Amino acid sequence: MEGKGVLLIATKQRLVVVDLRELEKLKIPAVPERAVKVFNFVENGFPFAASFFLWESKLYAFGGERTRVGLSEDRLLSSSTTNLDESSGTRGLSRKIYVSDLTTMTDSITRFDDHDCLTMLAPKTSPIIEEIEGKIYVLAGPSFHYKDFMPIPAFEVYDPSLHRFETLPTPPFYSRKNYTEPDCIIQGHSVVGTTIYVLAGEKYYSYTIRRREWDYLGKSADEIPLQEHLLPGNNGKFVPAYEDVLISFSHDELFAVLLPPDGGAPLIQSLDEVYKDDSTVFWKGEGVVVAMGEHEMCFIRPKALEIGNEVMNRIDVATFRVEKLNSSVSNSLTSPHHGDVQDTDDSGPFLSVTCLSQGFYNLHEWGLEVPQIRSAFFHSCYNAKSFSEVRWLIDLRIKELSVKVFFPVILAQDEEHYKK
């Protein structure tokens, strides 16, 4: 199994660490303490709804909201400006960046230090972070407790060669500097080539890196020059080995998408052998796809079940391996966009799929928070002998702990290749 390591899954205030090597050995159902650990990072001094980003073997935690110490679970989950610690940062908002160097840390994979030499130009709530052409773009996202006017700049970029942030044009949906109105709330985003696409409210926008300009695209998805599965709001993830195979989840179904080079209709293959959920539960969250290797992928989905008078939070996890059936249609990341994709038999599968592991975990420690996944990240741990050697990072040095997750990104190298 290529993907030997741990999976980190984050919400606004909690982190679930899953040891996928232990998951391999399990049968449904499973609640092994050695495989799963829940950590409330907000209770331990880190910002509420911070965003996390992996870049060049370093984990960065950006922004978020500083909430007052000692808030009850009920109070923390109620959206109110009185929950903010206004003595911290800018009226309770953080522009700090925490960093963890994964290459030098042999005993902990979630130890973060305050980045004293680098802060954002303005604080940001739930920032959206993407790396494009070697630069890191940071856009303010939806707020939860904060209800005031937006700190400017709302959009900035970090240039590693200059070691500094630079202000970028304010998005048109933030033009009034207030991002609590419905038309200002970002519902989703995607990156295709060097263009960032954003769905704010019910309207679509794009930012072109080379022109450094925002454009309004309209209210209909049909007006956007992208394949449907690349639109903002879709939670798909490309298989790293292929430029044209996307794993996605929608309406209780996990499926693969093969994007043809001519921009025609994509081929769809159901992945019922990996995940199929016909159950009726109290609540189901959006599923998230994470890449674990060139061909290995992971699917995660939170849910809540009502058992008697108790609501039980649970998380489903499945890992699987995919390979193209027809080598003549393979478009690896090192190959140009050509091949006989259009000759693929659309009446049959185009992928070989092997389910590696399946399991679900009851999360007794989740408390009152609805487990909506904000982001997830896979980290290889080839040198760890067991999860007990990894889990101490949760139990010890608590004040130095935080989350490290990778916000799933829809990224294609050739933007024009996927234009309609």
Short mmCIF file of C-alpha atoms in Angstrom, two decimals:
data_model
loop_
_atom_site.label_atom_id
_atom_site.label_comp_id
_atom_site.label_asym_id
_atom_site.label_seq_id
_atom_site.Cartn_x
_atom_site.Cartn_y
_atom_site.Cartn_z
CA MET A 1 0.00 0.00 0.00
CA GLU A 2 1.57 3.28 -1.11
CA GLY A 3 -0.50 5.42 1.22
CA LYS A 4 0.97 4.31 4.55
CA GLY A 5 0.50 7.10 7.01
CA VAL A 6 -2.09 9.15 8.80
CA LEU A 7 -5.12 11.02 7.59
CA LEU A 8 -5.97 14.32 9.28
CA ILE A 9 -9.52 15.60 9.00
CA ALA A 10 -10.46 19.08 10.22
CA THR A 11 -13.64 20.98 11.03
CA LYS A 12 -13.87 24.49 12.46
CA GLN A 13 -12.54 23.34 15.82
CA ARG A 14 -11.60 19.66 15.81
CA LEU A 15 -9.10 17.30 14.24
CA VAL A 16 -9.52 13.58 13.68
CA VAL A 17 -6.31 11.59 13.16
CA VAL A 18 -6.81 8.22 11.45
CA ASP A 19 -3.98 5.72 11.08
CA LEU A 20 -4.63 4.17 7.66
CA ARG A 21 -2.29 1.25 8.38
CA GLU A 22 -4.63 0.20 11.16
CA LEU A 23 -7.64 0.84 8.94
CA GLU A 24 -6.27 -1.76 6.54
CA LYS A 25 -6.73 -4.44 9.18
CA LEU A 26 -10.26 -3.54 10.22
CA LYS A 27 -13.68 -4.84 9.37
CA ILE A 28 -16.91 -2.85 9.58
CA PRO A 29 -17.80 -1.73 12.21
CA ALA A 30 -14.67 -0.66 14.05
CA VAL A 31 -13.89 1.72 16.87
CA PRO A 32 -10.25 0.97 17.72
CA GLU A 33 -8.60 3.52 19.97
CA ARG A 34 -5.24 2.78 18.38
CA ALA A 35 -6.49 3.95 14.97
CA VAL A 36 -8.52 7.09 15.72
CA LYS A 37 -8.00 10.11 17.95
CA VAL A 38 -10.07 13.32 18.22
CA PHE A 39 -8.39 16.56 19.26
CA ASN A 40 -10.15 19.89 19.96
CA PHE A 41 -7.55 22.41 18.80
CA VAL A 42 -9.63 25.51 19.60
CA GLU A 43 -9.81 24.55 23.26
CA ASN A 44 -6.02 24.47 23.24
CA GLY A 45 -5.43 28.02 22.10
CA PHE A 46 -5.54 27.97 18.30
CA PRO A 47 -7.91 30.09 16.14
CA PHE A 48 -11.43 28.94 15.34
CA ALA A 49 -11.84 28.12 11.61
CA ALA A 50 -8.19 28.63 10.69
CA SER A 51 -7.16 27.23 7.29
CA PHE A 52 -4.19 24.99 6.63
CA PHE A 53 -1.88 24.53 3.70
CA LEU A 54 0.98 22.16 2.85
CA TRP A 55 3.85 23.57 0.81
CA GLU A 56 7.38 22.26 0.32
CA SER A 57 7.20 19.88 3.31
CA LYS A 58 5.94 22.60 5.61
CA LEU A 59 2.47 22.93 7.11
CA TYR A 60 1.07 26.46 7.45
CA ALA A 61 -1.95 27.53 9.51
CA PHE A 62 -3.50 30.82 8.32
CA GLY A 63 -5.85 33.25 10.05
CA GLY A 64 -9.11 32.35 11.77
CA GLU A 65 -11.13 33.84 14.61
CA ARG A 66 -9.78 34.19 18.16
CA THR A 67 -12.55 33.13 20.52
CA ARG A 68 -12.68 33.88 24.23
CA VAL A 69 -11.13 31.34 26.56
CA GLY A 70 -13.51 29.09 28.48
CA LEU A 71 -16.54 29.27 26.19
CA SER A 72 -18.94 26.35 26.50
CA GLU A 73 -19.56 24.13 23.49
CA ASP A 74 -23.06 25.60 23.09
CA ARG A 75 -21.73 29.15 23.18
CA LEU A 76 -18.87 28.48 20.78
CA LEU A 77 -21.27 27.03 18.21
CA SER A 78 -23.60 30.03 18.39
CA SER A 79 -22.67 32.73 15.89
CA SER A 80 -22.06 35.88 17.93
CA THR A 81 -19.46 38.64 17.97
CA THR A 82 -19.46 38.44 21.78
CA ASN A 83 -17.64 35.12 21.43
CA LEU A 84 -14.59 36.86 19.95
CA ASP A 85 -11.57 37.85 22.00
CA GLU A 86 -11.36 41.41 20.69
CA SER A 87 -8.16 42.02 22.64
CA SER A 88 -6.44 39.59 20.29
CA GLY A 89 -5.45 40.55 16.76
CA THR A 90 -7.84 42.83 14.87
CA ARG A 91 -11.15 42.81 16.76
CA GLY A 92 -10.73 39.11 17.37
CA LEU A 93 -9.44 38.17 13.91
CA SER A 94 -6.02 36.65 13.39
CA ARG A 95 -3.49 37.46 10.69
CA LYS A 96 -0.93 35.14 12.21
CA ILE A 97 0.65 32.20 10.42
CA TYR A 98 1.80 29.09 12.25
CA VAL A 99 4.29 26.75 10.62
CA SER A 100 5.40 23.16 11.08
CA ASP A 101 8.52 21.81 9.35
CA LEU A 102 7.69 18.18 8.63
CA THR A 103 11.21 17.38 7.39
CA THR A 104 12.91 18.09 10.73
CA MET A 105 10.27 16.89 13.16
CA THR A 106 10.92 13.26 13.91
CA ASP A 107 8.71 12.95 16.97
CA SER A 108 5.63 15.00 16.10
CA ILE A 109 3.66 15.77 12.96
CA THR A 110 1.37 18.45 14.36
CA ARG A 111 3.69 20.74 16.30
CA PHE A 112 3.29 24.33 15.09
CA ASP A 113 5.33 27.42 15.93
CA ASP A 114 4.30 31.04 15.55
CA HIS A 115 5.87 32.35 12.33
CA ASP A 116 7.43 35.49 13.81
CA CYS A 117 8.86 36.71 10.52
CA LEU A 118 5.73 36.39 8.41
CA THR A 119 2.12 37.52 8.87
CA MET A 120 -0.64 38.30 6.42
CA LEU A 121 -1.25 41.93 5.48
CA ALA A 122 -4.76 41.66 6.96
CA PRO A 123 -6.56 39.06 9.09
CA LYS A 124 -8.82 36.60 7.32
CA THR A 125 -11.58 34.26 8.45
CA SER A 126 -11.63 30.75 6.95
CA PRO A 127 -9.14 31.82 4.26
CA ILE A 128 -9.05 30.02 0.92
CA ILE A 129 -5.45 29.14 0.06
CA GLU A 130 -4.05 27.97 -3.27
CA GLU A 131 -0.56 27.60 -4.74
CA ILE A 132 -0.34 28.68 -8.37
CA GLU A 133 2.92 28.96 -10.32
CA GLY A 134 5.02 29.00 -7.17
CA LYS A 135 3.05 31.72 -5.35
CA ILE A 136 0.53 31.31 -2.53
CA TYR A 137 -2.81 33.08 -2.98
CA VAL A 138 -4.93 33.80 0.12
CA LEU A 139 -8.56 34.96 -0.12
CA ALA A 140 -10.79 35.79 2.86
CA GLY A 141 -13.54 33.22 3.30
CA PRO A 142 -16.85 33.09 5.19
CA SER A 143 -16.93 34.29 8.78
CA PHE A 144 -18.75 32.61 11.65
CA HIS A 145 -18.61 34.88 14.70
CA TYR A 146 -17.27 38.07 13.12
CA LYS A 147 -20.00 40.36 11.68
CA ASP A 148 -18.20 43.66 11.10
CA PHE A 149 -16.65 45.14 7.95
CA MET A 150 -13.95 43.16 6.23
CA PRO A 151 -10.30 44.00 6.90
CA ILE A 152 -8.50 45.04 3.72
CA PRO A 153 -6.80 43.54 1.76
CA ALA A 154 -9.26 40.68 1.44
CA PHE A 155 -7.05 39.06 -1.21
CA GLU A 156 -3.25 38.82 -1.17
CA VAL A 157 -0.40 36.72 -2.51
CA TYR A 158 2.84 35.51 -0.97
CA ASP A 159 5.92 35.44 -3.19
CA PRO A 160 8.54 33.08 -1.67
CA SER A 161 11.32 34.59 -3.78
CA LEU A 162 10.69 38.01 -2.19
CA HIS A 163 9.58 36.66 1.21
CA ARG A 164 6.62 39.00 1.37
CA PHE A 165 2.87 39.37 0.80
CA GLU A 166 1.41 41.69 -1.83
CA THR A 167 -2.08 43.19 -2.01
CA LEU A 168 -4.30 41.96 -4.86
CA PRO A 169 -7.53 43.49 -6.26
CA THR A 170 -10.55 43.17 -3.97
CA PRO A 171 -13.09 40.68 -5.40
CA PRO A 172 -16.26 42.37 -6.72
CA PHE A 173 -18.40 40.36 -4.29
CA TYR A 174 -16.48 42.04 -1.43
CA SER A 175 -16.62 45.53 -2.94
CA ARG A 176 -18.76 46.87 -0.09
CA LYS A 177 -16.22 45.51 2.41
CA ASN A 178 -18.96 43.63 4.25
CA TYR A 179 -18.95 39.89 3.77
CA THR A 180 -21.93 38.83 5.87
CA GLU A 181 -24.52 39.52 3.16
CA PRO A 182 -25.76 36.48 1.15
CA ASP A 183 -24.18 37.68 -2.11
CA CYS A 184 -20.77 37.86 -0.41
CA ILE A 185 -20.65 34.35 1.07
CA ILE A 186 -18.34 32.02 -0.85
CA GLN A 187 -20.08 28.71 -1.56
CA GLY A 188 -17.17 27.06 -3.34
CA HIS A 189 -14.11 27.58 -5.50
CA SER A 190 -11.91 25.75 -7.97
CA VAL A 191 -8.60 26.33 -9.73
CA VAL A 192 -8.12 25.50 -13.39
CA GLY A 193 -4.73 26.33 -14.85
CA THR A 194 -3.98 29.90 -13.75
CA THR A 195 -7.58 30.96 -13.12
CA ILE A 196 -9.43 30.88 -9.79
CA TYR A 197 -13.19 30.36 -10.07
CA VAL A 198 -15.46 31.39 -7.19
CA LEU A 199 -19.16 30.87 -6.50
CA ALA A 200 -20.26 33.68 -4.15
CA GLY A 201 -23.94 33.65 -3.25
CA GLU A 202 -25.54 32.56 -6.52
CA LYS A 203 -23.05 34.30 -8.83
CA TYR A 204 -19.87 33.06 -10.49
CA TYR A 205 -16.61 35.01 -10.68
CA SER A 206 -13.08 34.36 -11.91
CA TYR A 207 -9.66 35.78 -11.18
CA THR A 208 -7.02 35.50 -13.90
CA ILE A 209 -3.51 35.37 -12.47
CA ARG A 210 -1.74 36.76 -15.52
CA ARG A 211 -4.16 39.68 -16.01
CA ARG A 212 -4.52 40.24 -12.25
CA GLU A 213 -8.21 40.96 -12.78
CA TRP A 214 -11.56 39.73 -11.48
CA ASP A 215 -14.41 39.04 -13.90
CA TYR A 216 -18.11 38.50 -13.28
CA LEU A 217 -19.24 35.39 -15.18
CA GLY A 218 -22.98 35.31 -14.49
CA LYS A 219 -25.51 33.39 -12.40
CA SER A 220 -25.81 30.30 -14.57
CA ALA A 221 -23.25 27.49 -14.64
CA ASP A 222 -23.92 27.26 -18.37
CA GLU A 223 -22.26 30.65 -18.83
CA ILE A 224 -18.93 29.41 -17.46
CA PRO A 225 -16.45 27.94 -19.99
CA LEU A 226 -15.68 24.86 -17.88
CA GLN A 227 -16.63 21.23 -17.71
CA GLU A 228 -19.39 20.71 -15.15
CA HIS A 229 -17.16 18.71 -12.81
CA LEU A 230 -14.59 21.52 -12.64
CA LEU A 231 -17.06 24.18 -11.52
CA PRO A 232 -16.74 25.83 -8.10
CA GLY A 233 -18.60 23.89 -5.45
CA ASN A 234 -17.73 20.45 -6.80
CA ASN A 235 -15.57 18.55 -4.34
CA GLY A 236 -13.66 16.36 -6.77
CA LYS A 237 -9.98 15.47 -6.71
CA PHE A 238 -7.77 14.49 -9.63
CA VAL A 239 -5.94 11.17 -9.42
CA PRO A 240 -2.27 12.32 -9.34
CA ALA A 241 -1.22 9.75 -11.97
CA TYR A 242 -3.68 11.15 -14.54
CA GLU A 243 -4.61 14.61 -15.76
CA ASP A 244 -8.03 13.56 -16.94
CA VAL A 245 -9.42 11.30 -14.19
CA LEU A 246 -11.37 12.96 -11.40
CA ILE A 247 -12.84 11.25 -8.33
CA SER A 248 -15.95 13.04 -7.10
CA PHE A 249 -18.92 12.65 -4.77
CA SER A 250 -22.47 13.89 -5.15
CA HIS A 251 -25.95 12.86 -4.01
CA ASP A 252 -24.74 9.90 -1.92
CA GLU A 253 -22.68 8.47 -4.79
CA LEU A 254 -18.91 8.19 -5.24
CA PHE A 255 -17.88 8.13 -8.90
CA ALA A 256 -14.99 8.64 -11.32
CA VAL A 257 -15.02 11.10 -14.23
CA LEU A 258 -12.93 10.76 -17.39
CA LEU A 259 -12.59 14.16 -19.12
CA PRO A 260 -12.09 13.83 -22.88
CA PRO A 261 -9.42 16.01 -24.54
CA ASP A 262 -11.92 17.49 -27.03
CA GLY A 263 -14.08 19.00 -24.28
CA GLY A 264 -16.95 16.66 -25.05
CA ALA A 265 -19.22 14.83 -22.64
CA PRO A 266 -17.23 13.10 -19.87
CA LEU A 267 -17.46 9.40 -19.07
CA ILE A 268 -18.81 8.46 -15.64
CA GLN A 269 -18.05 5.29 -13.66
CA SER A 270 -19.77 4.50 -10.37
CA LEU A 271 -17.51 3.40 -7.49
CA ASP A 272 -20.10 1.44 -5.52
CA GLU A 273 -17.47 -1.15 -4.63
CA VAL A 274 -15.68 1.54 -2.61
CA TYR A 275 -18.60 3.38 -1.04
CA LYS A 276 -22.35 2.91 -1.25
CA ASP A 277 -24.67 4.42 1.33
CA ASP A 278 -28.40 3.76 1.15
CA SER A 279 -28.90 4.16 4.88
CA THR A 280 -31.33 6.61 6.44
CA VAL A 281 -29.57 8.61 9.11
CA PHE A 282 -30.17 11.73 11.16
CA TRP A 283 -27.70 13.78 9.10
CA LYS A 284 -25.15 13.23 6.32
CA GLY A 285 -22.28 15.57 5.52
CA GLU A 286 -20.50 16.22 2.25
CA GLY A 287 -17.95 13.60 1.28
CA VAL A 288 -14.30 14.56 0.73
CA VAL A 289 -11.76 12.90 -1.57
CA VAL A 290 -8.04 12.90 -0.68
CA ALA A 291 -5.08 11.72 -2.77
CA MET A 292 -2.71 9.35 -0.96
CA GLY A 293 -0.33 8.46 -3.78
CA GLU A 294 -0.08 8.35 -7.55
CA HIS A 295 -2.95 5.86 -7.80
CA GLU A 296 -4.28 5.61 -4.26
CA MET A 297 -7.19 7.67 -3.05
CA CYS A 298 -9.23 8.01 0.12
CA PHE A 299 -12.89 8.90 0.65
CA ILE A 300 -14.20 10.38 3.90
CA ARG A 301 -17.78 11.17 4.93
CA PRO A 302 -19.17 12.34 8.27
CA LYS A 303 -22.69 11.55 9.41
CA ALA A 304 -24.89 11.52 12.49
CA LEU A 305 -27.16 8.65 13.54
CA GLU A 306 -30.04 8.84 15.97
CA ILE A 307 -29.87 5.83 18.28
CA GLY A 308 -32.67 5.94 20.80
CA ASN A 309 -32.59 9.44 22.26
CA GLU A 310 -28.91 9.92 21.48
CA VAL A 311 -27.33 11.38 18.34
CA MET A 312 -24.08 9.58 17.50
CA ASN A 313 -21.50 11.24 15.26
CA ARG A 314 -19.67 8.91 12.91
CA ILE A 315 -17.14 9.09 10.12
CA ASP A 316 -16.87 6.68 7.18
CA VAL A 317 -13.41 6.10 5.67
CA ALA A 318 -12.52 4.03 2.61
CA THR A 319 -9.23 3.74 0.70
CA PHE A 320 -8.89 2.47 -2.85
CA ARG A 321 -6.55 2.19 -5.84
CA VAL A 322 -7.46 3.14 -9.41
CA GLU A 323 -5.74 2.46 -12.73
CA LYS A 324 -6.85 3.03 -16.30
CA LEU A 325 -7.94 -0.15 -18.03
CA ASN A 326 -6.71 0.90 -21.46
CA SER A 327 -3.06 2.01 -21.45
CA SER A 328 -3.55 3.60 -24.87
CA VAL A 329 -5.78 6.28 -23.32
CA SER A 330 -3.41 7.05 -20.46
CA ASN A 331 -2.52 10.69 -20.01
CA SER A 332 0.08 10.75 -17.26
CA LEU A 333 1.24 14.04 -15.78
CA THR A 334 4.42 13.80 -17.84
CA SER A 335 2.57 13.23 -21.10
CA PRO A 336 0.98 15.74 -23.48
CA HIS A 337 -2.80 15.76 -23.89
CA HIS A 338 -3.29 13.25 -26.64
CA GLY A 339 -4.57 9.72 -26.86
CA ASP A 340 -7.65 7.76 -27.82
CA VAL A 341 -9.93 8.74 -24.96
CA GLN A 342 -12.80 9.17 -27.38
CA ASP A 343 -12.37 5.55 -28.44
CA THR A 344 -13.00 4.29 -24.91
CA ASP A 345 -16.08 2.10 -24.70
CA ASP A 346 -18.56 4.33 -22.86
CA SER A 347 -20.76 1.32 -22.07
CA GLY A 348 -18.17 -0.18 -19.73
CA PRO A 349 -15.72 0.92 -17.04
CA PHE A 350 -12.57 2.89 -17.88
CA LEU A 351 -10.89 2.27 -14.52
CA SER A 352 -9.75 -0.77 -12.61
CA VAL A 353 -10.75 -0.15 -8.97
CA THR A 354 -9.43 -2.06 -5.95
CA CYS A 355 -10.90 -1.31 -2.54
CA LEU A 356 -8.06 -1.43 0.00
CA SER A 357 -9.91 -0.78 3.25
CA GLN A 358 -13.25 0.31 4.66
CA GLY A 359 -14.31 1.32 8.14
CA PHE A 360 -16.47 3.63 10.19
CA TYR A 361 -15.80 5.19 13.54
CA ASN A 362 -18.13 6.41 16.26
CA LEU A 363 -16.81 9.75 17.47
CA HIS A 364 -17.87 9.98 21.10
CA GLU A 365 -15.55 12.93 21.73
CA TRP A 366 -17.05 15.14 19.03
CA GLY A 367 -19.41 16.87 21.42
CA LEU A 368 -22.14 19.09 19.99
CA GLU A 369 -20.32 20.10 16.82
CA VAL A 370 -21.84 18.82 13.59
CA PRO A 371 -18.85 17.13 11.92
CA GLN A 372 -18.71 19.05 8.65
CA ILE A 373 -15.30 18.51 7.04
CA ARG A 374 -13.52 21.73 6.05
CA SER A 375 -10.39 20.07 4.75
CA ALA A 376 -8.33 16.90 4.90
CA PHE A 377 -4.71 16.00 4.38
CA PHE A 378 -2.70 12.78 4.03
CA HIS A 379 0.75 12.61 5.59
CA SER A 380 3.15 9.72 5.03
CA CYS A 381 4.65 8.16 8.17
CA TYR A 382 6.95 5.47 6.85
CA ASN A 383 9.16 5.51 9.93
CA ALA A 384 6.41 5.17 12.53
CA LYS A 385 6.04 1.62 13.84
CA SER A 386 2.54 2.04 15.24
CA PHE A 387 -0.12 4.64 15.87
CA SER A 388 0.92 4.76 19.52
CA GLU A 389 4.15 6.44 18.34
CA VAL A 390 2.09 9.02 16.45
CA ARG A 391 -0.82 9.59 18.84
CA TRP A 392 1.36 11.10 21.56
CA LEU A 393 1.43 14.21 19.40
CA ILE A 394 -2.19 14.64 20.50
CA ASP A 395 -1.66 13.86 24.18
CA LEU A 396 1.62 15.70 24.80
CA ARG A 397 2.76 19.28 24.14
CA ILE A 398 -0.90 20.25 23.88
CA LYS A 399 -0.22 23.96 23.70
CA GLU A 400 1.89 23.45 20.60
CA LEU A 401 -0.62 21.35 18.72
CA SER A 402 -2.72 22.38 15.76
CA VAL A 403 -4.18 20.95 12.60
CA LYS A 404 -2.45 20.28 9.38
CA VAL A 405 -4.71 19.68 6.49
CA PHE A 406 -4.66 20.19 2.79
CA PHE A 407 -7.71 21.98 1.36
CA PRO A 408 -8.71 19.76 -1.54
CA VAL A 409 -8.11 21.60 -4.77
CA ILE A 410 -9.41 21.01 -8.26
CA LEU A 411 -6.31 21.72 -10.33
CA ALA A 412 -5.62 21.13 -14.02
CA GLN A 413 -2.30 21.96 -15.65
CA ASP A 414 -3.74 22.95 -18.99
CA GLU A 415 -6.70 25.27 -18.59
CA GLU A 416 -7.63 25.34 -22.26
CA HIS A 417 -7.74 21.53 -22.31
CA TYR A 418 -10.84 21.55 -20.14
CA LYS A 419 -12.66 24.47 -21.77
CA LYS A 420 -16.00 23.64 -23.27
#
